[in-house]
Coordinates of C-alpha atoms and ligand atoms in Angstrom, one line a residue:
M76 CA 23.8 13.5 -53.2
G77 CA 26.7 15.3 -51.5
S78 CA 30.3 13.9 -51.4
G79 CA 30.1 10.9 -48.8
G80 CA 26.8 12.4 -47.5
L81 CA 23.7 10.4 -46.4
R82 CA 20.4 10.6 -47.8
I83 CA 18.4 12.4 -44.8
A84 CA 14.4 13.2 -44.9
V85 CA 13.4 16.0 -42.8
G86 CA 9.6 16.8 -41.6
G87 CA 7.6 16.7 -38.8
I88 CA 4.3 17.7 -36.8
E89 CA 4.4 19.7 -33.9
H90 CA 1.5 20.8 -31.5
E91 CA 1.3 21.5 -27.9
T92 CA -2.1 20.5 -27.0
N93 CA -4.2 22.3 -24.1
T94 CA -7.2 19.8 -24.0
Y95 CA -8.7 22.2 -21.3
A96 CA -8.8 25.1 -24.1
T97 CA -11.2 22.8 -26.3
E98 CA -14.2 23.7 -24.5
S99 CA -13.9 27.5 -24.7
M100 CA -11.8 27.9 -27.9
G101 CA -12.7 25.2 -30.0
T102 CA -10.8 22.1 -31.5
T103 CA -7.8 22.5 -33.6
G104 CA -8.4 21.9 -37.4
L105 CA -6.0 21.5 -40.5
D106 CA -6.5 25.4 -41.2
D107 CA -5.0 25.9 -37.9
F108 CA -1.5 24.4 -39.0
Q109 CA 0.6 26.3 -40.8
R110 CA 2.0 23.6 -43.5
L111 CA 5.3 23.2 -45.6
E112 CA 5.2 20.6 -48.3
G113 CA 8.2 19.6 -50.2
E114 CA 10.9 22.0 -51.1
L115 CA 9.0 24.7 -49.2
I116 CA 10.6 23.2 -46.1
H117 CA 13.8 25.1 -47.1
R118 CA 12.2 28.2 -45.7
A119 CA 12.8 27.2 -42.4
K120 CA 16.6 27.7 -43.3
G121 CA 18.1 30.4 -41.1
T122 CA 15.7 30.0 -38.4
R123 CA 16.5 29.1 -34.8
T124 CA 14.3 26.2 -34.8
F125 CA 14.6 22.4 -35.0
L126 CA 14.0 22.5 -38.5
G127 CA 16.5 25.4 -39.1
G128 CA 19.2 23.0 -37.3
F129 CA 18.4 20.3 -39.2
L130 CA 19.0 22.0 -42.8
D131 CA 22.0 23.7 -41.7
A132 CA 23.8 20.6 -40.2
A133 CA 22.7 18.5 -43.2
E134 CA 24.2 21.2 -45.4
A135 CA 27.2 21.7 -43.6
A136 CA 27.8 17.9 -43.5
G137 CA 27.0 17.5 -47.3
H138 CA 24.2 15.4 -46.7
E139 CA 21.3 15.1 -49.2
V140 CA 18.2 16.8 -47.8
V141 CA 14.9 14.9 -48.9
P142 CA 12.0 17.7 -47.5
T143 CA 8.9 15.9 -47.0
F144 CA 6.0 17.5 -44.8
W145 CA 6.2 19.5 -41.9
A146 CA 3.3 21.3 -39.9
L147 CA 2.9 23.5 -36.8
A148 CA 0.1 25.3 -35.0
G149 CA 0.2 27.2 -31.8
P150 CA -0.6 25.8 -28.7
S151 CA -4.5 25.1 -28.7
G152 CA -7.4 22.7 -28.2
I153 CA -7.3 19.0 -29.0
I154 CA -6.6 18.1 -32.6
E155 CA -9.6 17.1 -34.9
A156 CA -9.1 13.4 -35.8
D157 CA -9.5 14.0 -39.4
A158 CA -7.0 17.0 -39.8
Y159 CA -4.2 14.8 -38.1
E160 CA -4.9 11.9 -40.3
T161 CA -4.5 13.9 -43.4
M162 CA -1.5 15.1 -42.2
R163 CA 0.0 11.9 -41.0
T164 CA -0.8 10.4 -44.2
E165 CA 1.0 13.2 -46.4
L166 CA 3.9 12.9 -44.3
V167 CA 4.3 9.1 -44.2
E168 CA 3.5 9.0 -48.1
R169 CA 6.1 11.5 -48.9
L170 CA 8.6 9.4 -46.6
T171 CA 7.6 6.2 -48.5
S172 CA 7.8 7.4 -51.9
A173 CA 11.3 8.8 -51.0
H174 CA 12.4 5.8 -49.8
A175 CA 11.1 3.8 -52.7
D176 CA 13.1 6.3 -54.9
E177 CA 16.4 5.3 -53.0
S178 CA 17.0 4.2 -49.6
L179 CA 16.9 6.7 -46.9
D180 CA 19.9 6.5 -44.4
G181 CA 18.1 8.6 -42.0
I182 CA 14.9 10.2 -41.1
A183 CA 14.6 13.6 -39.0
L184 CA 11.4 14.7 -37.7
S185 CA 10.5 17.9 -35.3
M186 CA 7.8 16.9 -32.9
H187 CA 6.6 18.7 -29.5
G188 CA 5.9 15.4 -27.2
A189 CA 2.5 17.0 -26.0
G190 CA 0.3 16.4 -29.1
V191 CA -3.3 15.3 -28.5
V192 CA -5.6 14.1 -31.0
E193 CA -9.0 13.5 -30.7
G194 CA -9.1 9.6 -30.0
I195 CA -5.1 9.4 -29.7
D196 CA -3.5 10.5 -26.6
D197 CA 0.1 10.3 -27.9
L198 CA 0.5 11.9 -31.4
E199 CA 3.9 11.3 -31.2
S200 CA 4.0 7.8 -30.8
D201 CA 1.5 7.2 -33.0
L202 CA 3.3 9.1 -36.0
A203 CA 6.7 7.7 -35.1
R204 CA 4.8 3.9 -35.5
A205 CA 3.2 5.0 -38.6
V206 CA 6.5 6.1 -39.8
R207 CA 7.9 2.9 -39.1
A208 CA 5.3 0.8 -40.4
S209 CA 6.2 2.3 -43.8
V210 CA 9.5 2.7 -44.3
G211 CA 11.0 0.0 -41.7
D212 CA 14.1 0.2 -39.8
V213 CA 15.6 3.7 -40.9
P214 CA 17.1 5.5 -38.2
L215 CA 14.7 8.0 -36.7
V216 CA 15.9 10.9 -34.7
V217 CA 13.4 13.2 -33.1
P218 CA 13.8 16.7 -31.1
L219 CA 11.3 17.5 -28.9
D220 CA 10.0 20.2 -26.5
L221 CA 10.8 19.9 -22.8
H222 CA 7.1 20.4 -22.4
G223 CA 6.3 17.1 -23.5
N224 CA 4.5 14.7 -21.7
I225 CA 6.8 11.8 -22.9
T226 CA 5.6 7.9 -22.7
P227 CA 7.8 4.8 -22.9
A228 CA 5.8 4.0 -26.3
M229 CA 7.6 7.0 -27.7
G230 CA 11.1 5.9 -26.7
D231 CA 10.5 2.5 -28.3
A232 CA 9.2 3.9 -31.7
I233 CA 11.9 6.5 -31.8
D234 CA 15.6 5.8 -31.8
V235 CA 16.7 9.1 -30.2
M236 CA 14.7 11.7 -28.6
L237 CA 16.5 14.9 -28.0
G238 CA 14.6 17.4 -25.8
V239 CA 15.4 21.1 -25.3
H240 CA 17.2 21.9 -22.3
E241 CA 16.5 25.4 -21.8
Y242 CA 13.3 27.3 -21.1
P243 CA 13.2 30.0 -22.7
H244 CA 13.8 27.4 -25.4
T245 CA 17.0 28.9 -26.8
D246 CA 18.5 25.7 -28.0
S247 CA 15.9 24.3 -30.3
Y248 CA 18.5 25.0 -33.4
D249 CA 21.1 23.0 -31.4
R250 CA 18.9 20.0 -30.8
G251 CA 18.0 20.0 -34.6
V252 CA 21.6 20.2 -35.2
E253 CA 22.5 17.4 -32.8
A254 CA 19.7 14.9 -34.2
I255 CA 21.3 15.5 -37.9
E256 CA 24.9 14.9 -36.2
L257 CA 23.8 11.5 -34.6
L258 CA 22.6 10.1 -38.2
P259 CA 26.1 8.9 -39.4
A260 CA 26.6 6.8 -36.3
L261 CA 23.2 5.6 -36.4
A262 CA 23.1 4.8 -39.9
E263 CA 26.5 2.8 -39.4
R264 CA 25.4 1.0 -36.4
R265 CA 27.9 2.3 -34.4
L266 CA 25.5 3.7 -32.1
R267 CA 22.5 1.2 -30.9
P268 CA 20.5 3.4 -28.7
V269 CA 18.1 2.4 -25.7
T270 CA 16.0 4.8 -24.2
H271 CA 14.6 4.7 -20.7
V272 CA 11.5 7.1 -19.8
T273 CA 11.2 7.5 -16.1
Q274 CA 7.8 9.1 -15.8
I275 CA 7.2 11.1 -12.4
P276 CA 3.8 11.9 -11.1
I277 CA 4.6 15.8 -10.9
L278 CA 2.5 18.3 -12.6
L279 CA 5.1 21.3 -12.6
P280 CA 4.4 24.9 -12.9
T281 CA 6.2 26.8 -15.5
S282 CA 9.9 27.0 -14.7
T283 CA 12.5 28.8 -16.3
T284 CA 16.0 27.2 -16.6
D285 CA 17.4 31.0 -16.2
E286 CA 17.5 30.4 -12.5
G287 CA 16.2 28.1 -9.6
P288 CA 15.7 24.2 -9.3
A289 CA 14.8 23.9 -13.2
A290 CA 18.5 25.3 -13.8
A291 CA 19.8 22.8 -11.3
M292 CA 18.1 20.0 -12.7
R293 CA 19.1 21.1 -16.2
D294 CA 22.6 21.1 -15.2
R295 CA 22.4 17.6 -13.7
C296 CA 21.1 16.5 -17.1
L297 CA 24.0 17.7 -19.1
A298 CA 26.6 16.3 -16.1
A299 CA 25.0 12.9 -16.9
E300 CA 25.6 13.5 -20.6
L301 CA 29.4 13.8 -19.8
D302 CA 29.6 9.8 -19.7
P303 CA 30.4 8.8 -23.0
A304 CA 28.0 5.8 -22.9
V305 CA 25.1 8.5 -22.3
I306 CA 23.8 10.1 -25.8
D307 CA 21.0 12.2 -24.2
A308 CA 19.4 12.9 -20.7
T309 CA 16.8 15.5 -20.8
F310 CA 14.5 16.7 -18.2
F311 CA 11.2 17.0 -19.4
H312 CA 8.8 19.3 -17.7
G313 CA 5.6 17.9 -19.0
F314 CA 2.7 20.0 -19.9
P315 CA 0.3 20.3 -17.0
Y316 CA -2.7 22.0 -19.1
T317 CA -3.4 18.6 -20.6
D318 CA -5.5 15.8 -19.6
V319 CA -4.0 12.4 -20.8
A320 CA -2.5 9.4 -19.1
A321 CA 1.0 10.6 -19.6
T322 CA 0.5 14.1 -18.1
G323 CA 3.6 14.8 -15.8
T324 CA 7.1 15.1 -15.9
S325 CA 10.0 12.6 -16.8
I326 CA 13.3 12.1 -17.4
V327 CA 14.5 10.5 -20.7
V328 CA 18.0 8.9 -21.0
T329 CA 19.4 7.6 -24.0
T330 CA 22.5 5.3 -23.9
N331 CA 24.7 3.5 -26.5
G332 CA 23.3 0.0 -26.0
D333 CA 23.1 -0.1 -22.1
R334 CA 19.7 -0.4 -20.9
A335 CA 20.5 -0.7 -17.2
L336 CA 22.8 2.4 -17.3
A337 CA 20.0 4.4 -19.1
R338 CA 17.5 3.3 -16.5
R339 CA 19.7 3.7 -13.6
V340 CA 20.7 7.6 -14.6
A341 CA 17.0 8.3 -15.4
D342 CA 16.1 7.1 -12.0
E343 CA 18.8 8.7 -10.1
L344 CA 17.8 12.2 -12.0
A345 CA 14.2 11.5 -11.6
L346 CA 14.7 10.9 -7.6
S347 CA 16.5 14.2 -7.3
L348 CA 13.6 16.0 -9.0
W349 CA 11.3 14.2 -6.6
D350 CA 13.2 15.1 -3.5
E351 CA 13.4 18.9 -4.8
R352 CA 9.6 19.1 -6.1
S353 CA 8.4 21.6 -3.4
S354 CA 11.1 24.1 -4.6
F355 CA 9.3 24.4 -7.9
L356 CA 6.3 25.8 -6.4
T357 CA 5.9 29.6 -6.6
E358 CA 4.0 32.3 -4.8
S359 CA 0.9 33.5 -7.0
L360 CA 0.5 37.2 -7.4
R361 CA -2.9 38.5 -8.5
P362 CA -2.5 41.6 -10.9
D363 CA -3.5 44.2 -8.5
V364 CA -0.6 43.1 -6.0
A365 CA 1.6 42.3 -9.1
M366 CA 1.3 46.1 -10.2
D367 CA 2.1 47.3 -6.6
V368 CA 5.5 45.1 -6.5
A369 CA 6.2 46.3 -10.1
I370 CA 5.5 50.1 -9.0
R371 CA 8.0 49.6 -5.6
S372 CA 10.5 48.2 -8.1
L373 CA 10.1 51.0 -10.6
T374 CA 10.7 53.5 -7.7
D375 CA 13.8 51.4 -6.2
V376 CA 15.6 50.7 -9.3
G377 CA 13.7 52.3 -12.4
G378 CA 12.2 50.9 -15.4
P379 CA 11.7 49.1 -17.4
V380 CA 9.6 46.7 -15.1
V381 CA 8.1 43.5 -17.1
V382 CA 4.9 42.4 -15.7
N383 CA 3.9 39.1 -17.5
D384 CA 0.4 37.7 -17.3
T385 CA 1.6 34.1 -17.0
S386 CA -2.3 32.7 -16.8
D387 CA -3.5 33.9 -20.2
N388 CA -0.1 32.5 -22.3
P389 CA -1.4 32.0 -25.6
G390 CA 1.9 29.9 -25.9
G391 CA 0.3 27.4 -23.7
G392 CA -3.1 27.4 -25.4
T393 CA -5.2 30.2 -23.8
P394 CA -7.4 32.9 -25.6
G395 CA -4.8 35.7 -25.5
D396 CA -7.6 38.2 -24.8
G397 CA -7.5 38.1 -21.1
T398 CA -8.0 41.1 -19.3
H399 CA -7.2 40.9 -15.6
L400 CA -3.6 42.0 -15.9
L401 CA -4.7 44.8 -18.6
R402 CA -7.2 45.9 -16.0
A403 CA -5.0 46.4 -13.4
M404 CA -2.5 48.2 -15.5
V405 CA -5.2 50.6 -16.6
D406 CA -6.3 51.3 -12.9
A407 CA -2.9 51.7 -11.9
A408 CA -2.5 54.2 -14.7
V409 CA 1.4 54.6 -14.2
D410 CA 2.7 57.2 -16.8
G411 CA 4.7 55.6 -19.7
S412 CA 3.4 52.2 -19.1
C413 CA 2.6 49.9 -22.0
F414 CA 0.8 46.4 -22.7
G415 CA 1.8 44.3 -25.6
F416 CA -0.4 42.6 -26.9
V417 CA -4.1 41.5 -26.7
F418 CA -5.7 39.5 -29.4
D419 CA -8.6 40.9 -30.6
P420 CA -9.5 40.9 -34.3
V421 CA -12.8 43.0 -33.7
V422 CA -11.1 45.6 -32.0
A423 CA -8.4 45.7 -34.7
A424 CA -10.7 46.1 -37.5
Q425 CA -12.5 48.9 -35.7
A426 CA -9.4 50.8 -35.2
N427 CA -8.2 50.3 -38.9
E428 CA -11.8 51.6 -40.0
A429 CA -11.5 54.6 -37.9
G430 CA -7.9 55.5 -38.9
V431 CA -5.2 57.0 -37.2
G432 CA -5.9 59.9 -35.3
A433 CA -9.3 58.8 -34.6
T434 CA -10.7 58.3 -30.8
I435 CA -13.0 55.4 -30.6
D436 CA -15.0 53.5 -27.9
V437 CA -13.8 49.9 -27.3
R438 CA -14.5 46.7 -25.4
L439 CA -11.2 45.0 -25.6
G440 CA -10.7 41.5 -25.0
G441 CA -12.6 39.3 -23.0
R442 CA -14.4 37.6 -25.9
H443 CA -13.8 33.8 -24.6
G444 CA -15.7 33.3 -21.6
D445 CA -15.5 34.7 -18.1
L446 CA -12.6 32.8 -16.8
H447 CA -9.8 35.4 -18.1
G448 CA -11.8 38.3 -17.1
E449 CA -14.5 40.6 -18.7
P450 CA -13.8 43.0 -21.7
V451 CA -12.2 46.4 -20.7
E452 CA -14.5 49.5 -21.9
A453 CA -12.6 52.5 -22.4
T454 CA -11.9 55.5 -25.2
A455 CA -9.2 54.6 -27.2
Y456 CA -7.0 57.2 -29.5
V457 CA -5.8 55.2 -32.6
K458 CA -2.1 55.9 -32.4
T459 CA -0.3 53.6 -35.2
L460 CA -1.6 50.9 -37.5
T461 CA 0.3 48.2 -38.8
D462 CA 0.1 45.0 -40.8
G463 CA 1.8 43.1 -37.9
R464 CA 4.4 41.7 -39.6
F465 CA 8.0 41.5 -38.6
V466 CA 10.9 39.3 -38.0
Y467 CA 11.8 37.8 -34.5
E468 CA 15.3 39.0 -33.1
N469 CA 15.4 37.1 -29.8
E470 CA 18.0 34.3 -29.0
M471 CA 15.1 31.8 -29.2
L472 CA 13.3 32.6 -32.4
A473 CA 15.6 34.8 -34.5
G474 CA 15.0 34.6 -38.0
V475 CA 11.5 33.4 -37.8
R476 CA 9.0 35.5 -39.6
A477 CA 5.9 36.5 -37.6
N478 CA 2.5 37.6 -38.8
Y479 CA 0.0 39.1 -36.4
G480 CA -2.5 40.2 -39.0
P481 CA -3.8 43.8 -38.8
C482 CA -2.5 45.3 -35.7
A483 CA -3.3 48.9 -33.8
R484 CA -1.5 50.7 -31.1
L485 CA -4.0 52.1 -29.0
V486 CA -4.0 54.6 -26.1
L487 CA -6.5 53.8 -23.4
N488 CA -8.0 56.8 -21.8
A489 CA -6.0 59.4 -23.5
D490 CA -6.8 62.8 -24.4
R491 CA -8.0 63.9 -27.6
R492 CA -4.4 64.5 -29.1
G493 CA -3.5 60.7 -27.7
A494 CA -1.4 62.3 -24.9
G495 CA -1.9 60.6 -21.4
G496 CA -3.2 57.0 -21.1
I497 CA -1.9 53.5 -21.6
D498 CA -0.5 52.3 -24.6
V499 CA -2.0 49.0 -25.8
I500 CA -1.3 46.9 -28.8
V501 CA -4.0 44.9 -30.2
T502 CA -3.5 41.9 -33.0
S503 CA -5.5 40.0 -35.2
R504 CA -3.7 36.6 -34.6
R505 CA -3.0 35.1 -31.3
S506 CA 0.5 34.7 -29.8
Q507 CA 2.4 35.1 -26.7
T508 CA 5.0 38.2 -26.7
F509 CA 8.4 36.6 -27.2
D510 CA 10.6 40.2 -27.6
P511 CA 10.4 43.9 -27.9
V512 CA 10.1 43.6 -31.8
V513 CA 6.3 43.9 -31.8
F514 CA 6.4 47.1 -29.7
A515 CA 9.3 48.5 -31.9
L516 CA 6.8 47.7 -35.0
H517 CA 4.4 50.2 -33.2
G518 CA 6.7 52.9 -32.5
I519 CA 7.3 51.8 -28.9
D520 CA 10.9 51.9 -27.6
V521 CA 10.3 49.4 -24.5
S522 CA 13.7 50.4 -23.1
T523 CA 12.2 54.1 -22.1
R524 CA 9.2 52.9 -20.7
S525 CA 8.2 52.2 -17.1
I526 CA 6.1 49.4 -16.7
V527 CA 5.7 46.8 -19.6
G528 CA 2.7 44.2 -19.4
L529 CA 2.8 41.2 -21.9
K530 CA 1.3 37.8 -22.0
S531 CA 3.9 35.0 -21.8
S532 CA 4.7 32.6 -19.0
Q533 CA 8.9 32.4 -19.5
H534 CA 9.6 32.4 -23.1
Y535 CA 9.6 36.6 -23.0
R536 CA 12.6 36.2 -20.7
A537 CA 14.9 35.4 -24.0
G538 CA 14.0 38.9 -25.2
F539 CA 13.4 41.0 -22.3
R540 CA 16.2 39.8 -20.1
D541 CA 19.0 42.4 -21.2
L542 CA 16.7 45.2 -21.0
A543 CA 14.2 44.8 -18.0
T544 CA 15.5 45.8 -14.5
A545 CA 13.0 43.2 -13.2
F546 CA 10.6 40.7 -13.9
V547 CA 6.9 40.4 -11.9
T548 CA 4.7 37.7 -12.7
A549 CA 0.9 38.2 -12.4
D550 CA -1.3 35.1 -11.9
S551 CA -4.8 35.3 -12.2
P552 CA -7.3 33.0 -12.7
G553 CA -6.6 31.3 -16.6
L554 CA -6.0 28.2 -18.6
T555 CA -2.2 28.3 -18.0
T556 CA -2.3 29.6 -14.2
L557 CA 0.6 28.6 -12.1
D558 CA -1.9 27.0 -9.9
V559 CA -1.6 23.6 -11.4
T560 CA -3.9 22.2 -8.9
V561 CA -7.0 23.8 -10.3
F562 CA -7.2 21.3 -13.2
D563 CA -9.2 18.1 -13.0
H564 CA -7.1 14.9 -14.3
P565 CA -9.8 12.0 -14.7
S566 CA -7.6 10.8 -17.6
A567 CA -4.4 10.3 -15.4
A568 CA -2.7 7.0 -15.0
G569 CA -2.8 7.9 -10.9
P570 CA -2.6 10.5 -8.4
L571 CA -0.4 13.8 -9.4
W572 CA 1.7 16.0 -7.0
P573 CA 0.6 18.8 -5.8
I574 CA -2.8 17.7 -6.4
D575 CA -2.2 15.3 -3.8
P576 CA 0.3 16.9 -1.6
H577 CA 1.1 13.8 0.6
L578 CA 1.8 11.2 -2.7
E579 CA 4.6 9.4 -2.1
W580 CA 6.7 7.9 -5.0
A581 CA 9.7 6.2 -6.1
P582 CA 11.0 4.6 -9.5
S583 CA 9.6 1.4 -10.2
P584 CA 12.1 -1.5 -9.4
D585 CA 13.7 -3.5 -12.3
D586 CA 11.2 -5.8 -14.2
Ligands
ZN218 ZN1 7.8 24.5 -24.4

């Protein structure tokens, strides 16, 4: 044990569940999770993640870290019940045995807030209750993604929930650090946290905090935290692409022992959000229209102009092989444009088999039903083949290792020497695009390009904001469309705005 430090267990289970993705893409099983057991958790050291923050802060303070079990899967369909049970058992058993060896002073678990398991609508409170049932009243701190659909049950089971404030989530590491830094006061009972969750029946389209109304709400929360009695105040955007009772936005406020204050601050922030809800709605541009806007911007201010495919954002659980924007880019055929990337292991394998310099006929993408577009048929010059491995450099994920499997840079509709045409990167693993490193891996310097297409809703901003001249969002039909009204919510606790545009709402009065 470090000098004067605490004995702190770390671990977690993180998943953002898109229940609408289950039908076309299947359930999420054990093998879909990256799992780190015991000492392997230290691999997260040096990354800008919740776990990276836990490890650095604990080491800096001289705490003893007890690594337990941590698992994360990319956003996808509902988690299979037996997969979750296996992971929960692993985590709880490791915590129980660590606590039996020598009492734990605190537990820090990374979670998302929008985890859904077959038969369990609220992974986070289920997991927290299971931990409580086995280790008792050990302080439990949990950083969460602001896309969590937060429930009062989570607030009851967890001592302090710390949501990220930024979207792109550039402060995950900081919330991890903050979680650890709260533990001494919690262990000594100097802090007696009480949490109020005000749920607001809003389905919020993805909204960056780089600007606009989400930035204003973030600032109001940070201002509320200036009160020394307020431990945390977070605006949870919620995850609209899941159908559970708690789907929607929320304000979560934790104070030191003052329940009335927690409720008052949360309700005030919630009312300000409700009053400004209309400002979160944005106009959706069809991909061909988005390309027209991008071309005008390119003419006016130069490139690179980034066009993001928001409705096929694998970071929200979509297939990642949608073709609506890709097709619009191919049709526009702007010199120097590129697209990174399409998830298509079949075409990636085909390119690897043919080899660099070959020209192949491809049917690219569109392998998960019609919603995200038909395959793009084209000739493709194989320009570059890679192993798909690199390390992210953007402010949000710096230090995290990426592995997209065998990848290919193809030039669609090029001549026999690969000249002309559109550069498209094809991967064997699904992900959104976070930063330009994946382009660099394939020999593309995006700063010299005209129009750069990519699949992401908002996180790409962290990696591209310093080099792009403009961002244009394309919104076609897709599982993460900005038009949140297209999804049915039979499990919702009540009507949701903007599906019900005339909905009236106010915080429930004190009970
Ligand atoms: Zn998120």
